[in-house]
Amino acid sequence: SSRERKWYASPNEFMRSQGLNLGQQDVFVKAIAEDAQGRLWLATEHQGLYVADLQRRQLTNAIYNAANPNTLPDNTLQSLYVDKSGGVWIGTYKNGVAYYSPSLAHFPTVPLGDICCIAVDQQGNYWYGTNDSGLLLHTPGHGTYRRYRLPQTGLGTDVVVCALLASDGTLWFGSFNGGLTHYANGSFRAFNTGNSQLANNSVWSLAEDAQGN
């Protein structure tokens, strides 16, 4: 918890410390995001989406319902992104991207496949890292999509598992067993254990330090 500067052994332990309970069994959380109201959004494996309002001590669980087209498209969720308008983009397993907005109060879905990570560049374009087909660039204003695969990204695989918008406006993408690639000025430059000091070709998470590294 960044609020308390304290480590917890599991999401359930943290929630119990806040007076909330995710249930009897521990929950496998794949991604966490915080919105402007301070609520925590938890994307889980097999148990849908949890939204925790820590101030009110309220916990909501949104799950897939085959009889209701306005629910989540899947209960296995992999990534989250909160946009500037307060909308939440939810990357799912095999069922594309779901979107939640307070004004909509439901989850319209864009069927883009298996989405592992989401980043938004300085122009407002959405970049989706997929589990089987590289990177997908979505330009919402025009409703267009463009896919980047091995020949373009330089990665050794099309399994893109993490993404980062750096402070200089460039983008970094990590892959499973395919190294790391950097997108700047319209082109990619890839790094792996063979051509750089990268320690491992599986890059699961990315972060930038105070010095911009």
mmCIF file of C-alpha atoms in Angstrom:
data_model
loop_
_atom_site.group_PDB
_atom_site.id
_atom_site.type_symbol
_atom_site.label_atom_id
_atom_site.label_comp_id
_atom_site.label_asym_id
_atom_site.label_seq_id
_atom_site.Cartn_x
_atom_site.Cartn_y
_atom_site.Cartn_z
ATOM 1 C CA SER A 1 0.000 0.000 0.000
ATOM 2 C CA SER A 2 1.522 3.335 -1.104
ATOM 3 C CA ARG A 3 -0.711 5.147 1.385
ATOM 4 C CA GLU A 4 0.769 3.304 4.368
ATOM 5 C CA ARG A 5 4.171 2.326 2.921
ATOM 6 C CA LYS A 6 3.511 -1.197 4.095
ATOM 7 C CA TRP A 7 3.675 -4.554 2.311
ATOM 8 C CA TYR A 8 0.772 -7.005 2.448
ATOM 9 C CA ALA A 9 1.006 -10.709 1.668
ATOM 10 C CA SER A 10 -2.111 -10.742 -0.518
ATOM 11 C CA PRO A 11 -4.934 -8.540 -1.826
ATOM 12 C CA ASN A 12 -7.258 -10.165 0.712
ATOM 13 C CA GLU A 13 -4.966 -9.173 3.579
ATOM 14 C CA PHE A 14 -4.885 -5.567 2.402
ATOM 15 C CA MET A 15 -8.664 -5.439 1.937
ATOM 16 C CA ARG A 16 -9.267 -6.907 5.389
ATOM 17 C CA SER A 17 -7.028 -4.183 6.846
ATOM 18 C CA GLN A 18 -9.380 -1.661 5.217
ATOM 19 C CA GLY A 19 -12.520 -3.309 6.564
ATOM 20 C CA LEU A 20 -13.358 -5.086 3.293
ATOM 21 C CA ASN A 21 -13.349 -8.738 2.267
ATOM 22 C CA LEU A 22 -12.861 -10.235 -1.183
ATOM 23 C CA GLY A 23 -14.348 -13.557 -0.065
ATOM 24 C CA GLN A 24 -13.286 -16.834 1.470
ATOM 25 C CA GLN A 25 -10.613 -17.724 -1.069
ATOM 26 C CA ASP A 26 -7.685 -15.532 -2.020
ATOM 27 C CA VAL A 27 -8.130 -13.633 -5.264
ATOM 28 C CA PHE A 28 -5.515 -13.678 -8.036
ATOM 29 C CA VAL A 29 -5.216 -9.999 -9.008
ATOM 30 C CA LYS A 30 -3.684 -9.356 -12.441
ATOM 31 C CA ALA A 31 -3.784 -5.527 -12.434
ATOM 32 C CA ILE A 32 -4.670 -2.610 -10.126
ATOM 33 C CA ALA A 33 -5.577 0.982 -10.998
ATOM 34 C CA GLU A 34 -6.744 3.967 -8.963
ATOM 35 C CA ASP A 35 -9.281 6.480 -10.265
ATOM 36 C CA ALA A 36 -9.640 10.180 -9.488
ATOM 37 C CA GLN A 37 -12.040 9.415 -6.606
ATOM 38 C CA GLY A 38 -9.410 7.230 -4.920
ATOM 39 C CA ARG A 39 -11.223 3.979 -5.672
ATOM 40 C CA LEU A 40 -9.152 0.910 -6.434
ATOM 41 C CA TRP A 41 -10.000 -1.195 -9.490
ATOM 42 C CA LEU A 42 -8.793 -4.788 -9.373
ATOM 43 C CA ALA A 43 -8.685 -6.969 -12.478
ATOM 44 C CA THR A 44 -8.714 -10.628 -11.454
ATOM 45 C CA GLU A 45 -8.327 -14.055 -12.920
ATOM 46 C CA HIS A 46 -11.691 -15.884 -13.078
ATOM 47 C CA GLN A 47 -13.467 -13.544 -10.621
ATOM 48 C CA GLY A 48 -14.173 -10.476 -12.692
ATOM 49 C CA LEU A 49 -13.624 -6.887 -11.613
ATOM 50 C CA TYR A 50 -13.591 -5.546 -8.050
ATOM 51 C CA VAL A 51 -14.009 -1.854 -7.270
ATOM 52 C CA ALA A 52 -13.010 -0.886 -3.735
ATOM 53 C CA ASP A 53 -14.118 2.436 -2.263
ATOM 54 C CA LEU A 54 -11.804 2.615 0.741
ATOM 55 C CA GLN A 55 -13.339 5.784 2.177
ATOM 56 C CA ARG A 56 -16.875 4.393 2.244
ATOM 57 C CA ARG A 57 -15.660 0.827 2.851
ATOM 58 C CA GLN A 58 -17.714 -0.442 -0.049
ATOM 59 C CA LEU A 59 -16.710 -3.275 -2.364
ATOM 60 C CA THR A 60 -18.383 -3.997 -5.724
ATOM 61 C CA ASN A 61 -17.792 -7.071 -7.880
ATOM 62 C CA ALA A 62 -18.671 -6.882 -11.590
ATOM 63 C CA ILE A 63 -18.767 -10.238 -13.384
ATOM 64 C CA TYR A 64 -19.671 -11.691 -16.771
ATOM 65 C CA ASN A 65 -23.298 -12.652 -17.279
ATOM 66 C CA ALA A 66 -24.127 -14.440 -20.537
ATOM 67 C CA ALA A 67 -27.741 -13.250 -20.294
ATOM 68 C CA ASN A 68 -26.765 -9.573 -20.036
ATOM 69 C CA PRO A 69 -24.791 -7.996 -22.932
ATOM 70 C CA ASN A 70 -23.961 -4.942 -20.802
ATOM 71 C CA THR A 71 -21.754 -6.887 -18.383
ATOM 72 C CA LEU A 72 -18.066 -7.684 -18.703
ATOM 73 C CA PRO A 73 -17.231 -9.962 -21.663
ATOM 74 C CA ASP A 74 -15.085 -12.258 -19.499
ATOM 75 C CA ASN A 75 -14.240 -12.963 -15.852
ATOM 76 C CA THR A 76 -10.510 -13.220 -16.537
ATOM 77 C CA LEU A 77 -9.126 -9.691 -16.858
ATOM 78 C CA GLN A 78 -5.518 -8.770 -17.548
ATOM 79 C CA SER A 79 -4.995 -5.006 -17.643
ATOM 80 C CA LEU A 80 -6.520 -1.684 -16.583
ATOM 81 C CA TYR A 81 -6.168 1.930 -17.671
ATOM 82 C CA VAL A 82 -7.993 4.960 -16.215
ATOM 83 C CA ASP A 83 -8.310 7.766 -18.769
ATOM 84 C CA LYS A 84 -8.496 11.531 -18.185
ATOM 85 C CA SER A 85 -12.297 11.567 -18.290
ATOM 86 C CA GLY A 86 -12.551 8.922 -15.566
ATOM 87 C CA GLY A 87 -13.347 6.053 -17.916
ATOM 88 C CA VAL A 88 -11.742 2.679 -17.241
ATOM 89 C CA TRP A 89 -10.369 0.500 -20.065
ATOM 90 C CA ILE A 90 -10.226 -3.185 -19.191
ATOM 91 C CA GLY A 91 -8.125 -5.656 -21.150
ATOM 92 C CA THR A 92 -9.634 -9.148 -21.102
ATOM 93 C CA TYR A 93 -8.531 -12.683 -21.867
ATOM 94 C CA LYS A 94 -9.502 -13.461 -25.491
ATOM 95 C CA ASN A 95 -12.417 -11.006 -25.506
ATOM 96 C CA GLY A 96 -10.901 -7.638 -26.331
ATOM 97 C CA VAL A 97 -11.223 -4.397 -24.411
ATOM 98 C CA ALA A 98 -14.176 -3.411 -22.235
ATOM 99 C CA TYR A 99 -14.845 0.210 -21.313
ATOM 100 C CA TYR A 100 -16.574 1.605 -18.241
ATOM 101 C CA SER A 101 -17.746 5.193 -17.838
ATOM 102 C CA PRO A 102 -19.830 6.594 -14.967
ATOM 103 C CA SER A 103 -22.192 8.063 -17.577
ATOM 104 C CA LEU A 104 -22.665 4.671 -19.252
ATOM 105 C CA ALA A 105 -22.742 2.441 -16.152
ATOM 106 C CA HIS A 106 -22.108 -0.642 -18.290
ATOM 107 C CA PHE A 107 -19.307 -2.280 -20.255
ATOM 108 C CA PRO A 108 -19.380 -1.897 -24.055
ATOM 109 C CA THR A 109 -16.680 -4.088 -25.604
ATOM 110 C CA VAL A 110 -14.295 -3.802 -28.553
ATOM 111 C CA PRO A 111 -13.491 -7.384 -29.710
ATOM 112 C CA LEU A 112 -9.728 -7.131 -30.137
ATOM 113 C CA GLY A 113 -8.627 -10.511 -28.777
ATOM 114 C CA ASP A 114 -6.380 -11.232 -25.808
ATOM 115 C CA ILE A 115 -5.202 -7.902 -24.302
ATOM 116 C CA CYS A 116 -2.279 -8.055 -21.851
ATOM 117 C CA CYS A 117 -1.473 -4.356 -21.375
ATOM 118 C CA ILE A 118 -2.675 -0.856 -22.263
ATOM 119 C CA ALA A 119 -0.810 2.438 -22.699
ATOM 120 C CA VAL A 120 -1.891 5.816 -24.049
ATOM 121 C CA ASP A 121 0.556 8.087 -25.882
ATOM 122 C CA GLN A 122 0.703 11.891 -25.772
ATOM 123 C CA GLN A 123 -1.575 12.153 -28.806
ATOM 124 C CA GLY A 124 -4.305 10.170 -27.046
ATOM 125 C CA ASN A 125 -3.779 6.992 -29.087
ATOM 126 C CA TYR A 126 -4.281 3.673 -27.316
ATOM 127 C CA TRP A 127 -1.637 0.945 -27.595
ATOM 128 C CA TYR A 128 -2.705 -2.591 -26.734
ATOM 129 C CA GLY A 129 -0.175 -5.335 -26.106
ATOM 130 C CA THR A 130 -1.664 -8.680 -27.108
ATOM 131 C CA ASN A 131 -0.968 -12.269 -26.166
ATOM 132 C CA ASP A 132 -0.688 -13.551 -29.718
ATOM 133 C CA SER A 133 -0.521 -10.790 -32.327
ATOM 134 C CA GLY A 134 1.918 -8.086 -31.254
ATOM 135 C CA LEU A 135 0.888 -4.473 -30.725
ATOM 136 C CA LEU A 136 -2.377 -2.876 -31.743
ATOM 137 C CA LEU A 137 -2.612 0.904 -32.151
ATOM 138 C CA HIS A 138 -6.090 2.381 -31.742
ATOM 139 C CA THR A 139 -6.833 5.975 -32.740
ATOM 140 C CA PRO A 140 -10.203 6.703 -31.066
ATOM 141 C CA GLY A 141 -10.875 9.959 -32.937
ATOM 142 C CA HIS A 142 -10.785 8.178 -36.286
ATOM 143 C CA GLY A 143 -11.838 4.720 -35.105
ATOM 144 C CA THR A 144 -8.842 3.167 -36.850
ATOM 145 C CA TYR A 145 -6.599 0.278 -35.831
ATOM 146 C CA ARG A 146 -3.084 -0.608 -36.927
ATOM 147 C CA ARG A 147 -1.195 -3.747 -35.966
ATOM 148 C CA TYR A 148 2.559 -4.031 -35.409
ATOM 149 C CA ARG A 149 4.073 -7.511 -35.391
ATOM 150 C CA LEU A 150 7.574 -9.015 -35.369
ATOM 151 C CA PRO A 151 8.887 -7.362 -38.555
ATOM 152 C CA GLN A 152 7.929 -3.910 -37.225
ATOM 153 C CA THR A 153 8.586 -4.204 -33.465
ATOM 154 C CA GLY A 154 11.820 -6.193 -33.726
ATOM 155 C CA LEU A 155 10.716 -8.341 -30.793
ATOM 156 C CA GLY A 156 11.369 -12.073 -30.796
ATOM 157 C CA THR A 157 7.704 -12.808 -30.095
ATOM 158 C CA ASP A 158 4.225 -11.350 -30.579
ATOM 159 C CA VAL A 159 3.393 -11.788 -26.871
ATOM 160 C CA VAL A 160 3.533 -8.220 -25.483
ATOM 161 C CA VAL A 161 2.920 -8.224 -21.740
ATOM 162 C CA CYS A 162 3.735 -4.713 -20.466
ATOM 163 C CA ALA A 163 3.835 -1.124 -21.695
ATOM 164 C CA LEU A 164 5.092 2.231 -20.449
ATOM 165 C CA LEU A 165 4.688 5.818 -21.626
ATOM 166 C CA ALA A 166 7.978 7.489 -20.632
ATOM 167 C CA SER A 167 8.261 11.102 -19.488
ATOM 168 C CA ASP A 168 9.893 12.017 -22.798
ATOM 169 C CA GLY A 169 6.785 10.875 -24.684
ATOM 170 C CA THR A 170 8.272 7.691 -26.094
ATOM 171 C CA LEU A 171 6.893 4.198 -25.476
ATOM 172 C CA TRP A 172 8.467 1.010 -24.163
ATOM 173 C CA PHE A 173 7.024 -2.485 -24.548
ATOM 174 C CA GLY A 174 8.130 -5.676 -22.821
ATOM 175 C CA SER A 175 7.446 -9.165 -24.109
ATOM 176 C CA PHE A 176 7.447 -12.791 -23.031
ATOM 177 C CA ASN A 177 10.737 -14.311 -24.174
ATOM 178 C CA GLY A 178 11.144 -11.729 -26.936
ATOM 179 C CA GLY A 179 12.966 -8.840 -25.298
ATOM 180 C CA LEU A 180 12.133 -5.149 -25.054
ATOM 181 C CA THR A 181 11.312 -2.577 -27.736
ATOM 182 C CA HIS A 182 11.358 1.230 -27.737
ATOM 183 C CA TYR A 183 9.036 3.294 -29.946
ATOM 184 C CA ALA A 184 10.190 6.823 -30.782
ATOM 185 C CA ASN A 185 9.726 9.124 -33.787
ATOM 186 C CA GLY A 186 7.639 6.557 -35.634
ATOM 187 C CA SER A 187 10.037 3.623 -35.404
ATOM 188 C CA PHE A 188 10.942 0.749 -33.097
ATOM 189 C CA ARG A 189 14.319 -0.264 -31.661
ATOM 190 C CA ALA A 190 14.487 -3.679 -30.007
ATOM 191 C CA PHE A 191 16.722 -4.892 -27.194
ATOM 192 C CA ASN A 192 17.465 -8.472 -26.133
ATOM 193 C CA THR A 193 20.112 -10.463 -24.280
ATOM 194 C CA GLY A 194 22.124 -10.777 -27.483
ATOM 195 C CA ASN A 195 22.405 -7.122 -28.506
ATOM 196 C CA SER A 196 22.258 -5.344 -25.139
ATOM 197 C CA GLN A 197 22.762 -5.755 -21.393
ATOM 198 C CA LEU A 198 19.184 -6.906 -20.914
ATOM 199 C CA ALA A 199 19.305 -9.631 -18.268
ATOM 200 C CA ASN A 200 16.383 -11.683 -19.526
ATOM 201 C CA ASN A 201 14.277 -11.734 -22.675
ATOM 202 C CA SER A 202 11.067 -11.937 -20.644
ATOM 203 C CA VAL A 203 10.163 -8.418 -19.490
ATOM 204 C CA TRP A 204 7.044 -8.557 -17.328
ATOM 205 C CA SER A 205 6.872 -5.035 -15.933
ATOM 206 C CA LEU A 206 8.232 -1.557 -16.683
ATOM 207 C CA ALA A 207 8.730 1.526 -14.492
ATOM 208 C CA GLU A 208 10.540 4.842 -14.822
ATOM 209 C CA ASP A 209 12.657 6.332 -12.043
ATOM 210 C CA ALA A 210 12.972 9.985 -11.000
ATOM 211 C CA GLN A 211 15.885 10.465 -13.391
ATOM 212 C CA GLY A 212 13.848 9.304 -16.395
ATOM 213 C CA ASN A 213 15.597 5.934 -16.671
#
